[in-house]
Amino acid sequence: MSDKLNTKNVAIILAAGKSRRFDEEVPKQFAKLAGKPVIEHTLDIFDNHPLIDEIYVIVNKEYFAFTKTLIQRGLFKKVKKMLLGGETRQESSSVGIFACENDVKKVIIHDSARPFVDSNMITSVIQSLDEFIAVDVGIPPVDTIIEVSDDSKITNIPKRESLLRGQTPQGFQFPFIKKAHQKALKDGINNFTDDCSLILNYKLGEVYVLPGSEYNIKITYPLDMHIADKIFQIYKTNLNDISSDNIKDGIKGKIIVIFGGSKGIGLEIHKMVEELGGKAIVFSKSTGTDIRDFNSIKNALKTVYDKFKKIDAVICTAGVMKFGNIETIEIEDILEQINTNLVGSILVAKASITYLKQTNGNLLFFASSSYTKGRSSYTPYSASKAGLVNFVQGLSEELDHYKIKVNIINPERTDTPMRRMNFGKEDKSTLLTPESVALYALKTLVSGINGSIIEVRKK
Ligand code: CTP
Ligand code: MG
C-alpha cells in the first residue's frame, strides 16, 4: 500500500456562523482585530503550523466572496477548500468532514472566532491523537455552574472540580468523526454545539481532554472585542522570542530615520542601529527640523532618500511635555504639546508613506502610560498621546495594503531627560532605562507586527 494513504492532517475552520450574540454590523469572525479580520489571525496560525497539511474554511453565502478575496490576499498556502456551511455549527463542521478524502488521518476542528489559539496547543492535540480517537481542550470555570429548571429554580449545582469549559481546537481520528457525523445525519440530529459531543453521543470512544488557555477566548459578545484587543497587546505582541540574532539580521543594512533622536530613547535607538550595522539618520529640533512643519519633514526625508535611495523605517520619538494646570498654563505651551506630539506625528506619517511603501517599511511612534487615563497637571500631554494611539490604530489599517507596519511603543516611566526635567530626581531603580525601551523599538521593527501597542514594563 502506498504510504500516501491516511497521512494528511486537515484543519477545518468554522466561519459560517451568523454571530447573533455579537450584534454588530459584521460577523465577529470578520471584525477587525489589530488591523485585520479575526479570521485572518486564526488562519495565520494554522497556515504556519508544521503539522497541518490542508485547511478547509467553512463560510456562509453572504461572506463567501469576501473570504475568498481575503484568503487570496493573505497568500495562505494551505487553504485547499472553501465550502458553504449550514444553519447550525454541527452542519457546518459536517460539511468540512464530508469534504475530506480518504487520505485524511487527523482532523482538527476550530472556531474561527478563537484567534488566540496557541500553536503548541494545536501540536498537543495532533500528537494526542496518536493515542486517542478524539481530543478536546478545556479550562476550569470561574463561576459556579448551576442547573436550572424551566421556572428558574436551581435543580442542581455540580461540583466545580469535575467541570471544565470546552474550547477548540478539537481533534479527531478521521474515521471516527466521519462515522459520528454520518450517524447524526441519518438520525436527523443537527444541533450539537461541538463535535466531541457527537463522539460521546454515539459512544464511539473516549475523548481525552488537554488543558486549554484563558487567552483562547471565543469572541461572542461585543465586549469580547475589547478583551481581544487587550489580549492582542499583551500576548500576540510578545516580543520576548525575538533573539539578538533576529534583531541583528533585521537591522543590518537598514536605513532608519529618527525624528527627535538627539537625546533619550531616540538617541539610544540611534546608537543601537549603528552598532548593528544599520544606518540611522537623526533629525531634531536642535538640528533644525521641527515636525510641526510639514515641509521641514519632507525635506529631511528627501535628503535621506536622495543619498541612500531607500528608507526602511521612520521612527518618531519627538515629544514635548509641559507641566501645568489648564487654568494657568500658557496657550503656547498647550499648542506646542499638541502640535508636536499629535499633529507632528501625523505629519511625519503622511510624509513617510511615499518612501515606506517602496520598502514595506515601518512607522514607529511612542505613547505614554497616561494614554489610557488622563492625568491631572499634564492633560494636553496625555490627551495628545491618547490621540496618537488612536491614530496609529487607524493608520495601520489604512496602510496595511502597502504592507507598511505602523506600531506604537508604550513604555512605563523611563529615565529620559524629558522626564527628569518634569519630575525631578526619582529613584532610578523604578524607571526603565532608555536602552531597554530602544531594544523593544528594534524588536518591533523586525517582528513584522502591525497595528500594535507594545507595552514595555519594568518587570
Ligand atoms: N459556526 C459555523 N456555522 C454555523 C454556526 C457557527 O461555522 N452555522 C461557527 C462560527 O462562525 C464560530 C464557531 O462556529 O466561529 C462557534 O460558533 P458560535 O460562537 O456560536 O458563533 P455564531 O453561531 O456565529 O454566534 P451566535 O451563536 O452568537 O449566533
Ligand atoms: Mg452559535
XYZ file of C-alpha atoms in Angstrom, residues 124-340:
217
model
C -0.523 18.730 21.549
C -3.962 17.968 20.129
C -2.468 16.404 16.999
C 0.064 14.367 18.956
C -2.535 13.111 21.434
C -4.487 11.711 18.505
C -1.819 9.006 18.161
C -3.265 7.585 21.345
C -6.887 8.768 21.459
C -9.624 8.886 18.841
C -10.805 12.308 19.978
C -9.231 15.167 21.902
C -10.780 18.275 23.425
C -9.302 21.264 25.272
C -10.855 22.789 28.368
C -10.292 25.244 31.203
C -11.805 25.418 34.692
C -14.927 27.565 35.055
C -14.533 30.689 37.175
C -18.199 30.938 38.109
C -20.221 28.265 39.862
C -22.299 26.432 37.286
C -25.926 25.977 38.275
C -28.542 23.841 36.638
C -31.964 25.446 36.482
C -35.462 24.301 35.663
C -37.819 25.961 33.198
C -39.314 28.006 36.021
C -35.917 29.377 37.054
C -35.291 27.218 40.117
C -31.951 25.609 40.815
C -32.154 21.879 40.309
C -28.513 21.006 40.791
C -25.119 22.554 41.463
C -22.483 20.227 40.046
C -19.117 20.114 41.819
C -16.815 22.594 40.158
C -13.769 20.312 40.294
C -15.253 17.995 37.724
C -16.345 20.726 35.328
C -14.366 22.321 32.545
C -15.285 24.818 29.853
C -14.686 23.224 26.475
C -12.857 25.244 23.851
C -11.493 24.393 20.439
C -9.366 23.071 18.715
C -10.902 19.631 18.926
C -9.078 16.830 17.196
C -10.284 13.522 15.778
C -9.037 10.470 14.036
C -10.859 10.964 10.781
C -12.834 7.681 10.510
C -14.418 8.235 13.919
C -15.618 11.782 13.402
C -16.840 10.851 9.942
C -18.853 8.000 11.389
C -20.298 10.309 14.067
C -21.475 12.825 11.501
C -22.895 10.102 9.259
C -24.929 8.746 12.160
C -26.156 12.211 13.125
C -27.174 12.883 9.546
C -29.118 9.647 9.454
C -30.800 10.441 12.775
C -31.629 13.986 11.737
C -29.635 15.457 14.629
C -28.058 18.798 13.796
C -27.821 20.882 16.939
C -24.755 19.741 18.872
C -22.603 22.789 19.600
C -19.349 20.871 19.425
C -18.001 17.783 17.735
C -16.832 15.849 20.784
C -20.470 15.643 21.893
C -21.205 13.596 18.787
C -18.456 11.110 19.579
C -19.874 10.694 23.090
C -23.470 10.576 21.934
C -22.736 7.658 19.634
C -20.351 6.031 22.133
C -17.572 5.850 19.594
C -14.824 6.026 22.192
C -13.211 8.132 24.886
C -12.446 11.806 24.446
C -9.195 12.929 26.026
C -9.008 16.463 27.433
C -5.960 18.717 27.282
C -5.596 21.991 29.172
C -6.934 24.937 27.185
C -5.993 28.534 27.795
C -7.608 31.629 29.317
C -6.364 33.552 26.309
C -8.096 31.253 23.860
C -11.378 33.149 24.133
C -14.205 32.721 21.681
C -15.305 36.163 20.595
C -19.031 36.056 21.328
C -20.351 39.381 22.653
C -19.310 42.934 21.650
C -17.383 43.208 24.921
C -15.137 40.377 23.763
C -13.633 42.578 21.064
C -12.281 44.891 23.766
C -10.848 41.923 25.605
C -9.421 40.602 22.342
C -7.717 43.935 21.680
C -6.103 43.779 25.089
C -5.081 40.133 24.719
C -3.551 41.002 21.399
C -1.455 43.689 23.040
C -0.163 41.630 25.890
C 0.058 38.230 24.235
C 0.460 38.493 20.496
C 2.940 41.294 20.718
C 5.112 39.251 22.984
C 8.465 40.191 21.555
C 10.477 38.128 24.008
C 11.074 35.385 21.492
C 12.980 37.713 19.184
C 16.651 36.910 19.670
C 19.585 39.264 19.325
C 20.465 37.447 16.099
C 16.968 38.181 14.750
C 17.437 41.849 15.608
C 20.868 41.980 14.010
C 19.666 40.334 10.798
C 16.657 42.624 10.682
C 18.523 45.891 11.241
C 21.680 45.286 9.223
C 21.751 47.410 6.082
C 18.533 49.224 7.002
C 18.106 52.959 6.544
C 16.266 54.285 9.566
C 15.162 57.870 10.067
C 14.658 59.070 13.628
C 12.796 62.278 14.364
C 13.727 63.564 17.785
C 16.760 61.335 18.119
C 19.162 63.746 19.757
C 18.523 62.526 23.297
C 16.711 59.972 25.436
C 15.150 56.962 23.753
C 15.805 58.306 20.227
C 19.496 58.639 20.944
C 19.672 55.069 22.241
C 17.906 53.739 19.147
C 20.400 55.645 17.029
C 23.364 54.085 18.816
C 21.937 50.573 18.636
C 21.055 50.773 14.959
C 24.613 51.818 14.120
C 26.091 49.089 16.305
C 24.003 46.502 14.484
C 25.174 47.586 11.059
C 22.205 49.755 10.081
C 22.230 53.433 9.250
C 20.330 55.846 11.472
C 19.753 59.412 10.357
C 18.590 61.742 13.073
C 16.561 64.920 12.749
C 15.641 67.001 15.724
C 14.632 70.485 16.660
C 18.151 71.192 17.838
C 19.439 70.474 14.333
C 16.734 72.484 12.607
C 13.936 70.021 11.873
C 10.623 70.835 13.505
C 7.963 68.191 12.971
C 5.249 70.818 13.328
C 6.304 71.954 9.882
C 5.376 69.576 7.057
C 7.951 70.946 4.642
C 10.660 70.545 7.205
C 9.806 66.820 7.463
C 9.546 66.416 3.702
C 12.969 67.958 3.188
C 14.522 65.764 5.839
C 13.153 62.575 4.276
C 14.137 63.678 0.794
C 17.786 64.236 1.737
C 17.887 60.720 3.175
C 16.237 59.183 0.135
C 18.466 61.078 -2.296
C 21.536 59.818 -0.511
C 20.555 56.206 0.274
C 17.860 55.518 -2.356
C 15.542 53.963 0.206
C 14.042 54.406 3.661
C 13.174 51.275 5.666
C 11.783 52.813 8.806
C 10.716 56.133 10.225
C 10.699 56.456 13.984
C 9.251 59.442 15.762
C 10.447 59.895 19.312
C 9.953 63.667 19.275
C 7.717 64.692 22.121
C 7.095 67.641 24.394
C 5.766 67.574 27.935
C 4.974 70.664 29.989
C 3.649 70.540 33.484
C 0.808 72.861 34.390
C -2.862 73.123 35.133
C -5.121 74.191 32.318
C -6.323 77.195 34.281
C -2.880 78.740 34.334
C -0.811 77.120 31.580
C 0.276 79.336 28.673
C -1.664 78.834 25.441
C 1.660 78.500 23.697
C 2.614 75.548 25.878
C -0.679 73.788 25.169
C -0.234 74.205 21.443
C 3.396 73.154 21.451
C 2.494 69.840 23.070
C -0.499 69.022 20.878
C 1.203 70.226 17.732
C 4.369 68.251 18.338
